[in-house]
PDB file of C-alpha atoms in Angstrom:
ATOM      1  CA  MET A  13     314.239  54.874 -19.325  1.00 53.00           C
ATOM      2  CA  PHE A  14     312.423  52.270 -16.989  1.00 60.00           C
ATOM      3  CA  ASN A  15     313.686  48.744 -17.074  1.00 63.00           C
ATOM      4  CA  PHE A  16     312.166  46.127 -14.904  1.00 67.00           C
ATOM      5  CA  GLU A  17     314.191  42.996 -16.051  1.00 73.00           C
ATOM      6  CA  TRP A  18     316.047  43.266 -12.718  1.00 66.00           C
ATOM      7  CA  LEU A  19     312.958  41.910 -11.044  1.00 71.00           C
ATOM      8  CA  SER A  20     313.918  38.368 -12.317  1.00 75.00           C
ATOM      9  CA  THR A  21     317.520  38.522 -11.096  1.00 79.00           C
ATOM     10  CA  PRO A  22     318.915  38.110  -7.610  1.00 80.00           C
ATOM     11  CA  ASP A  23     321.423  40.843  -8.237  1.00 75.00           C
ATOM     12  CA  GLY A  24     318.668  43.402  -8.814  1.00 77.00           C
ATOM     13  CA  TRP A  25     316.824  42.419  -5.518  1.00 82.00           C
ATOM     14  CA  ILE A  26     320.052  42.734  -3.680  1.00 81.00           C
ATOM     15  CA  ALA A  27     320.809  46.073  -5.149  1.00 77.00           C
ATOM     16  CA  LEU A  28     317.261  47.163  -4.082  1.00 79.00           C
ATOM     17  CA  LEU A  29     317.602  45.970  -0.593  1.00 83.00           C
ATOM     18  CA  THR A  30     321.070  47.467  -0.168  1.00 77.00           C
ATOM     19  CA  LEU A  31     320.161  50.762  -1.575  1.00 77.00           C
ATOM     20  CA  THR A  32     316.944  50.923   0.532  1.00 81.00           C
ATOM     21  CA  PHE A  33     318.913  50.299   3.696  1.00 78.00           C
ATOM     22  CA  LEU A  34     321.446  52.930   2.877  1.00 70.00           C
ATOM     23  CA  GLU A  35     318.756  55.362   1.984  1.00 75.00           C
ATOM     24  CA  ILE A  36     317.062  54.800   5.285  1.00 75.00           C
ATOM     25  CA  VAL A  37     320.426  55.424   7.062  1.00 70.00           C
ATOM     26  CA  LEU A  38     321.078  58.497   5.143  1.00 68.00           C
ATOM     27  CA  GLY A  39     317.531  59.757   6.050  1.00 74.00           C
ATOM     28  CA  ILE A  40     318.126  59.689   9.755  1.00 73.00           C
ATOM     29  CA  ASP A  41     319.406  63.229   9.903  1.00 73.00           C
ATOM     30  CA  ASN A  42     316.468  64.303   7.760  1.00 75.00           C
ATOM     31  CA  ILE A  43     313.937  62.680  10.014  1.00 79.00           C
ATOM     32  CA  ILE A  44     315.634  64.423  13.066  1.00 78.00           C
ATOM     33  CA  PHE A  45     315.423  67.764  11.455  1.00 79.00           C
ATOM     34  CA  ILE A  46     311.882  67.280  10.465  1.00 80.00           C
ATOM     35  CA  SER A  47     310.835  66.185  14.117  1.00 80.00           C
ATOM     36  CA  ILE A  48     312.465  69.167  15.615  1.00 79.00           C
ATOM     37  CA  LEU A  49     310.854  71.815  13.305  1.00 79.00           C
ATOM     38  CA  THR A  50     307.411  70.083  13.534  1.00 81.00           C
ATOM     39  CA  ASN A  51     307.550  69.808  17.270  1.00 78.00           C
ATOM     40  CA  LYS A  52     307.259  73.582  17.325  1.00 75.00           C
ATOM     41  CA  LEU A  53     303.822  73.349  15.873  1.00 79.00           C
ATOM     42  CA  PRO A  54     300.563  72.409  17.782  1.00 80.00           C
ATOM     43  CA  GLU A  55     300.067  68.731  18.094  1.00 79.00           C
ATOM     44  CA  LYS A  56     297.032  68.497  15.826  1.00 82.00           C
ATOM     45  CA  ILE A  57     298.853  69.691  12.787  1.00 82.00           C
ATOM     46  CA  ARG A  58     302.184  68.016  13.231  1.00 82.00           C
ATOM     47  CA  PRO A  59     301.290  64.938  11.268  1.00 84.00           C
ATOM     48  CA  LYS A  60     300.355  67.024   8.330  1.00 84.00           C
ATOM     49  CA  ALA A  61     303.476  68.985   8.557  1.00 82.00           C
ATOM     50  CA  ARG A  62     305.640  65.820   8.730  1.00 82.00           C
ATOM     51  CA  THR A  63     303.765  64.270   5.775  1.00 83.00           C
ATOM     52  CA  ALA A  64     304.192  67.392   3.765  1.00 83.00           C
ATOM     53  CA  GLY A  65     308.002  67.508   4.531  1.00 80.00           C
ATOM     54  CA  ILE A  66     308.575  63.822   3.649  1.00 80.00           C
ATOM     55  CA  GLY A  67     306.378  64.215   0.587  1.00 82.00           C
ATOM     56  CA  LEU A  68     308.586  67.107  -0.498  1.00 80.00           C
ATOM     57  CA  ALA A  69     311.711  64.947   0.122  1.00 78.00           C
ATOM     58  CA  LEU A  70     310.092  62.195  -2.112  1.00 79.00           C
ATOM     59  CA  LEU A  71     309.181  64.665  -4.889  1.00 82.00           C
ATOM     60  CA  PHE A  72     312.732  66.341  -4.913  1.00 78.00           C
ATOM     61  CA  ARG A  73     314.481  62.864  -5.070  1.00 77.00           C
ATOM     62  CA  ILE A  74     312.386  61.632  -7.738  1.00 78.00           C
ATOM     63  CA  ILE A  75     312.861  64.715  -9.736  1.00 80.00           C
ATOM     64  CA  MET A  76     316.522  64.641  -9.282  1.00 75.00           C
ATOM     65  CA  LEU A  77     316.738  61.087 -10.214  1.00 73.00           C
ATOM     66  CA  LEU A  78     314.901  61.598 -13.461  1.00 75.00           C
ATOM     67  CA  GLY A  79     317.385  64.542 -14.057  1.00 73.00           C
ATOM     68  CA  ILE A  80     320.513  62.343 -13.404  1.00 65.00           C
ATOM     69  CA  THR A  81     322.338  64.175 -16.177  1.00 60.00           C
ATOM     70  CA  TRP A  82     321.572  67.551 -14.542  1.00 68.00           C
ATOM     71  CA  ILE A  83     322.695  66.239 -11.150  1.00 65.00           C
ATOM     72  CA  ILE A  84     326.087  64.933 -12.654  1.00 61.00           C
ATOM     73  CA  GLY A  85     326.520  68.445 -14.067  1.00 64.00           C
ATOM     74  CA  PHE A  86     326.467  69.906 -10.638  1.00 70.00           C
ATOM     75  CA  THR A  87     329.788  68.316  -9.979  1.00 70.00           C
ATOM     76  CA  GLU A  88     331.303  70.338 -12.861  1.00 76.00           C
ATOM     77  CA  PRO A  89     333.272  73.481 -11.807  1.00 79.00           C
ATOM     78  CA  LEU A  90     331.400  76.721 -11.891  1.00 78.00           C
ATOM     79  CA  PHE A  91     334.348  79.053 -10.944  1.00 80.00           C
ATOM     80  CA  ALA A  92     337.583  79.071  -9.109  1.00 80.00           C
ATOM     81  CA  ILE A  93     338.777  80.834  -6.013  1.00 78.00           C
ATOM     82  CA  PHE A  94     342.651  80.985  -5.729  1.00 78.00           C
ATOM     83  CA  SER A  95     343.020  77.870  -8.131  1.00 79.00           C
ATOM     84  CA  TYR A  96     340.334  75.982  -6.171  1.00 80.00           C
ATOM     85  CA  GLU A  97     337.453  74.983  -8.437  1.00 82.00           C
ATOM     86  CA  VAL A  98     334.045  75.341  -6.886  1.00 83.00           C
ATOM     87  CA  THR A  99     331.176  73.283  -8.112  1.00 82.00           C
ATOM     88  CA  GLY A 100     327.436  73.564  -7.764  1.00 79.00           C
ATOM     89  CA  ARG A 101     327.331  70.643  -5.344  1.00 77.00           C
ATOM     90  CA  ASP A 102     330.068  72.432  -3.267  1.00 82.00           C
ATOM     91  CA  LEU A 103     327.693  75.575  -2.878  1.00 83.00           C
ATOM     92  CA  ILE A 104     324.741  73.643  -2.095  1.00 77.00           C
ATOM     93  CA  LEU A 105     326.536  71.537   0.604  1.00 79.00           C
ATOM     94  CA  MET A 106     328.154  74.613   2.145  1.00 84.00           C
ATOM     95  CA  LEU A 107     324.902  76.704   2.319  1.00 82.00           C
ATOM     96  CA  GLY A 108     322.969  73.678   3.733  1.00 78.00           C
ATOM     97  CA  GLY A 109     325.618  73.162   6.192  1.00 82.00           C
ATOM     98  CA  LEU A 110     325.546  76.832   7.170  1.00 86.00           C
ATOM     99  CA  PHE A 111     321.829  76.782   7.535  1.00 80.00           C
ATOM    100  CA  LEU A 112     322.002  73.650   9.732  1.00 78.00           C
ATOM    101  CA  LEU A 113     324.455  75.370  12.106  1.00 85.00           C
ATOM    102  CA  THR A 114     322.576  78.552  12.275  1.00 85.00           C
ATOM    103  CA  LYS A 115     319.123  76.788  12.826  1.00 78.00           C
ATOM    104  CA  SER A 116     320.389  74.271  15.336  1.00 80.00           C
ATOM    105  CA  THR A 117     322.233  76.887  17.375  1.00 86.00           C
ATOM    106  CA  ARG A 118     319.211  79.098  17.399  1.00 81.00           C
ATOM    107  CA  GLU A 119     317.107  76.217  18.616  1.00 77.00           C
ATOM    108  CA  ILE A 120     319.516  75.405  21.321  1.00 81.00           C
ATOM    109  CA  TYR A 121     319.477  78.991  22.513  1.00 80.00           C
ATOM    110  CA  HIS A 122     315.720  79.097  22.371  1.00 75.00           C
ATOM    111  CA  LYS A 123     315.314  75.936  24.480  1.00 71.00           C
ATOM    112  CA  THR A 124     317.952  76.939  27.061  1.00 75.00           C
ATOM    113  CA  GLU A 125     317.432  80.668  27.423  1.00 70.00           C
ATOM    114  CA  VAL A 126     313.711  81.350  26.617  1.00 59.00           C
ATOM    115  CA  VAL A 127     311.190  81.075  29.440  1.00 52.00           C
ATOM    116  CA  GLU A 128     308.487  78.491  29.080  1.00 50.00           C
ATOM    117  CA  SER A 129     305.606  80.940  28.659  1.00 48.00           C
ATOM    118  CA  VAL A 130     307.331  82.526  25.797  1.00 47.00           C
ATOM    119  CA  GLU A 131     307.893  79.010  24.331  1.00 49.00           C
ATOM    120  CA  GLU A 132     304.195  78.476  24.349  1.00 51.00           C
ATOM    121  CA  ASP A 133     303.522  81.785  22.620  1.00 52.00           C
ATOM    122  CA  ALA A 134     306.009  80.864  19.943  1.00 51.00           C
ATOM    123  CA  LYS A 135     304.326  77.501  19.429  1.00 52.00           C
ATOM    124  CA  GLN A 136     300.994  79.253  18.719  1.00 53.00           C
ATOM    125  CA  THR A 137     302.538  81.657  16.315  1.00 56.00           C
ATOM    126  CA  ALA A 138     304.266  78.717  14.672  1.00 54.00           C
ATOM    127  CA  ALA A 139     300.851  77.447  13.816  1.00 55.00           C
ATOM    128  CA  LYS A 140     300.402  80.364  11.565  1.00 57.00           C
ATOM    129  CA  ASN A 141     303.865  79.833   9.950  1.00 69.00           C
ATOM    130  CA  MET A 142     303.360  76.105   9.070  1.00 76.00           C
ATOM    131  CA  ILE A 143     304.158  76.942   5.404  1.00 78.00           C
ATOM    132  CA  GLY A 144     307.354  78.579   6.416  1.00 79.00           C
ATOM    133  CA  ILE A 145     308.437  75.464   8.477  1.00 80.00           C
ATOM    134  CA  ILE A 146     307.402  73.267   5.504  1.00 79.00           C
ATOM    135  CA  VAL A 147     309.570  75.563   3.083  1.00 79.00           C
ATOM    136  CA  GLN A 148     312.640  75.120   5.445  1.00 80.00           C
ATOM    137  CA  ILE A 149     312.081  71.343   5.374  1.00 79.00           C
ATOM    138  CA  GLY A 150     311.978  71.449   1.665  1.00 77.00           C
ATOM    139  CA  LEU A 151     315.201  73.450   1.350  1.00 77.00           C
ATOM    140  CA  LEU A 152     317.046  71.069   3.650  1.00 77.00           C
ATOM    141  CA  ASP A 153     315.382  68.162   1.734  1.00 75.00           C
ATOM    142  CA  ILE A 154     317.308  69.169  -1.277  1.00 73.00           C
ATOM    143  CA  VAL A 155     320.611  69.312   0.586  1.00 74.00           C
ATOM    144  CA  PHE A 156     320.074  65.885   2.155  1.00 73.00           C
ATOM    145  CA  SER A 157     318.911  64.624  -1.289  1.00 71.00           C
ATOM    146  CA  PHE A 158     322.335  65.181  -2.793  1.00 69.00           C
ATOM    147  CA  ASP A 159     323.947  62.417  -0.593  1.00 66.00           C
ATOM    148  CA  SER A 160     320.851  60.139  -1.221  1.00 68.00           C
ATOM    149  CA  ILE A 161     321.061  60.545  -5.009  1.00 71.00           C
ATOM    150  CA  LEU A 162     324.867  60.267  -5.493  1.00 66.00           C
ATOM    151  CA  THR A 163     324.700  57.090  -3.317  1.00 64.00           C
ATOM    152  CA  ALA A 164     321.891  55.700  -5.604  1.00 69.00           C
ATOM    153  CA  ILE A 165     323.973  56.542  -8.733  1.00 66.00           C
ATOM    154  CA  GLY A 166     327.019  54.722  -7.229  1.00 63.00           C
ATOM    155  CA  MET A 167     324.995  51.625  -6.368  1.00 65.00           C
ATOM    156  CA  THR A 168     323.134  50.901  -9.526  1.00 68.00           C
ATOM    157  CA  GLU A 169     322.369  52.142 -13.052  1.00 66.00           C
ATOM    158  CA  GLU A 170     318.668  51.116 -13.102  1.00 75.00           C
ATOM    159  CA  ILE A 171     316.410  54.201 -12.526  1.00 76.00           C
ATOM    160  CA  SER A 172     313.493  52.083 -11.479  1.00 79.00           C
ATOM    161  CA  ILE A 173     315.599  50.458  -8.625  1.00 79.00           C
ATOM    162  CA  MET A 174     316.667  53.926  -7.393  1.00 78.00           C
ATOM    163  CA  ILE A 175     313.199  55.359  -7.312  1.00 80.00           C
ATOM    164  CA  LEU A 176     311.721  52.261  -5.666  1.00 84.00           C
ATOM    165  CA  ALA A 177     314.405  52.490  -3.023  1.00 82.00           C
ATOM    166  CA  VAL A 178     313.754  55.963  -2.402  1.00 81.00           C
ATOM    167  CA  VAL A 179     310.032  55.510  -2.189  1.00 83.00           C
ATOM    168  CA  ILE A 180     310.376  52.581   0.261  1.00 85.00           C
ATOM    169  CA  SER A 181     312.887  54.417   2.473  1.00 83.00           C
ATOM    170  CA  LEU A 182     310.625  57.641   2.788  1.00 81.00           C
ATOM    171  CA  VAL A 183     307.576  55.471   3.612  1.00 84.00           C
ATOM    172  CA  VAL A 184     309.629  53.944   6.486  1.00 83.00           C
ATOM    173  CA  MET A 185     310.528  57.519   7.474  1.00 80.00           C
ATOM    174  CA  LEU A 186     306.954  58.519   7.423  1.00 80.00           C
ATOM    175  CA  ILE A 187     305.952  55.565   9.619  1.00 82.00           C
ATOM    176  CA  PHE A 188     308.509  56.284  12.156  1.00 80.00           C
ATOM    177  CA  ALA A 189     308.825  60.047  12.106  1.00 78.00           C
ATOM    178  CA  GLY A 190     305.842  60.565  14.469  1.00 79.00           C
ATOM    179  CA  LYS A 191     307.339  58.201  16.952  1.00 80.00           C
ATOM    180  CA  ILE A 192     310.721  59.874  16.920  1.00 76.00           C
ATOM    181  CA  SER A 193     309.062  63.263  17.254  1.00 77.00           C
ATOM    182  CA  SER A 194     307.204  62.224  20.366  1.00 78.00           C
ATOM    183  CA  ILE A 195     310.270  60.689  21.971  1.00 77.00           C
ATOM    184  CA  ILE A 196     312.415  63.774  21.181  1.00 74.00           C
ATOM    185  CA  GLU A 197     309.833  66.174  22.545  1.00 72.00           C
ATOM    186  CA  LYS A 198     309.218  64.001  25.726  1.00 76.00           C
ATOM    187  CA  HIS A 199     312.898  64.091  26.695  1.00 75.00           C
ATOM    188  CA  PRO A 200     314.812  67.484  26.657  1.00 75.00           C
ATOM    189  CA  SER A 201     318.140  65.849  26.930  1.00 79.00           C
ATOM    190  CA  LEU A 202     317.362  63.965  23.643  1.00 76.00           C
ATOM    191  CA  GLN A 203     316.461  67.258  21.973  1.00 75.00           C
ATOM    192  CA  MET A 204     319.752  68.544  22.896  1.00 80.00           C
ATOM    193  CA  LEU A 205     321.534  65.491  21.676  1.00 80.00           C
ATOM    194  CA  ALA A 206     319.477  65.662  18.265  1.00 75.00           C
ATOM    195  CA  LEU A 207     320.237  69.462  17.871  1.00 78.00           C
ATOM    196  CA  SER A 208     324.014  68.645  18.578  1.00 83.00           C
ATOM    197  CA  PHE A 209     323.834  65.946  15.943  1.00 79.00           C
ATOM    198  CA  LEU A 210     322.478  68.437  13.437  1.00 76.00           C
ATOM    199  CA  ILE A 211     325.286  70.776  14.175  1.00 84.00           C
ATOM    200  CA  LEU A 212     327.763  67.932  13.530  1.00 82.00           C
ATOM    201  CA  ILE A 213     325.870  67.165  10.286  1.00 78.00           C
ATOM    202  CA  GLY A 214     326.066  70.955   9.290  1.00 81.00           C
ATOM    203  CA  PHE A 215     329.827  70.924   9.973  1.00 86.00           C
ATOM    204  CA  VAL A 216     330.322  67.851   7.886  1.00 81.00           C
ATOM    205  CA  LEU A 217     328.378  69.343   4.960  1.00 80.00           C
ATOM    206  CA  ILE A 218     330.635  72.409   5.156  1.00 85.00           C
ATOM    207  CA  THR A 219     333.818  70.493   5.207  1.00 86.00           C
ATOM    208  CA  GLU A 220     332.727  68.231   2.421  1.00 82.00           C
ATOM    209  CA  GLY A 221     331.563  71.200   0.301  1.00 81.00           C
ATOM    210  CA  LEU A 222     334.894  73.022   0.502  1.00 84.00           C
ATOM    211  CA  PRO A 223     336.460  73.281  -2.987  1.00 80.00           C
ATOM    212  CA  GLY A 224     339.373  71.069  -4.248  1.00 73.00           C
ATOM    213  CA  ASP A 225     341.908  69.675  -1.964  1.00 74.00           C
ATOM    214  CA  LEU A 226     340.217  71.652   0.987  1.00 77.00           C
ATOM    215  CA  SER A 227     337.415  69.290   0.982  1.00 78.00           C
ATOM    216  CA  VAL A 228     337.406  66.684   3.802  1.00 78.00           C
ATOM    217  CA  HIS A 229     335.219  63.637   3.413  1.00 77.00           C
ATOM    218  CA  MET A 230     334.180  62.111   6.764  1.00 74.00           C
ATOM    219  CA  PRO A 231     332.763  58.595   6.384  1.00 73.00           C
ATOM    220  CA  LYS A 232     329.251  58.666   7.710  1.00 68.00           C
ATOM    221  CA  GLY A 233     329.721  55.389   9.686  1.00 71.00           C
ATOM    222  CA  TYR A 234     331.965  57.258  12.080  1.00 75.00           C
ATOM    223  CA  ILE A 235     329.248  59.839  12.543  1.00 73.00           C
ATOM    224  CA  TYR A 236     326.332  57.629  13.134  1.00 69.00           C
ATOM    225  CA  PHE A 237     328.630  55.384  15.397  1.00 78.00           C
ATOM    226  CA  ALA A 238     329.308  58.440  17.599  1.00 78.00           C
ATOM    227  CA  VAL A 239     325.734  59.529  17.626  1.00 74.00           C
ATOM    228  CA  GLY A 240     324.530  56.001  18.278  1.00 78.00           C
ATOM    229  CA  PHE A 241     326.828  55.639  21.122  1.00 84.00           C
ATOM    230  CA  SER A 242     325.753  58.961  22.728  1.00 83.00           C
ATOM    231  CA  LEU A 243     322.173  57.930  22.286  1.00 79.00           C
ATOM    232  CA  ALA A 244     322.646  54.625  23.989  1.00 85.00           C
ATOM    233  CA  VAL A 245     324.370  56.382  26.951  1.00 86.00           C
ATOM    234  CA  GLU A 246     321.540  58.922  27.143  1.00 83.00           C
ATOM    235  CA  LEU A 247     318.941  56.099  27.143  1.00 82.00           C
ATOM    236  CA  LEU A 248     320.613  54.358  29.874  1.00 87.00           C
ATOM    237  CA  ASN A 249     320.629  57.627  31.844  1.00 86.00           C
ATOM    238  CA  ILE A 250     316.940  58.134  31.181  1.00 81.00           C
ATOM    239  CA  ARG A 251     316.261  54.530  32.244  1.00 84.00           C
ATOM    240  CA  MET A 252     318.314  55.103  35.538  1.00 86.00           C
ATOM    241  CA  GLN A 253     316.349  58.375  36.232  1.00 83.00           C
ATOM    242  CA  LYS A 254     313.020  56.430  35.798  1.00 81.00           C
ATOM    243  CA  ALA A 255     314.307  53.560  38.193  1.00 84.00           C
ATOM    244  CA  ARG A 256     315.184  56.253  40.835  1.00 83.00           C
ATOM    245  CA  LYS A 257     311.753  57.982  40.645  1.00 81.00           C
ATOM    246  CA  LYS A 258     310.102  54.463  41.099  1.00 80.00           C
ATOM    247  CA  ALA A 259     312.370  53.743  44.006  1.00 80.00           C
ATOM    248  CA  LYS A 260     311.521  57.017  45.752  1.00 77.00           C
ATOM    249  CA  GLY A 261     307.824  56.573  44.903  1.00 64.00           C
TER     250      GLY A 261
END
């Protein structure tokens, strides 16, 4: 199953670097989701929760890569609704999208409507529900893993390249997840932007999961460009606010 002859060929290394980069890009939404969930926990246990969440993502993706035949089977029709064939992949994407929409909407409501004292109580309660948060991360990891694995299958046939690219990308995620989490928590406007991004991702997952001709594939580049542009504008806004505070001070 594992072939390492690609180590001596330029094409193999190019495939590894390209796939690693794509896996990191596809993991951005996963990092944001993990950051938002773990920020509900007390600061002391957040690193453990992030590590556990990313560890679950790594475990799921390696298992799915080793069961590529099983993954490909998820693209086979399970049943039909009004002549539209529904696959296992469709169901997972739609359920994952609905979960993201529901979770992100509830988080936005919580942050805009719930008073601060209640939010602190919720954070203490969340410490007791760390397992529940990790389970939620694990469930979304499965959904996000499908894009990752299907991308890997489309890029190369070497299982060893796929697994190594996934491992490297998740190590990068683990390194930067803490920094991203602290930035998101420090700036409420970035929290809203991140949650809005997750709502967008949820909507995209649902549209891609629709059966047959109803499915709409939206290139990820458009989504990331829109989010990147919004982030750049918000960072400029934050910088402007800091400059005004210094001027007043």
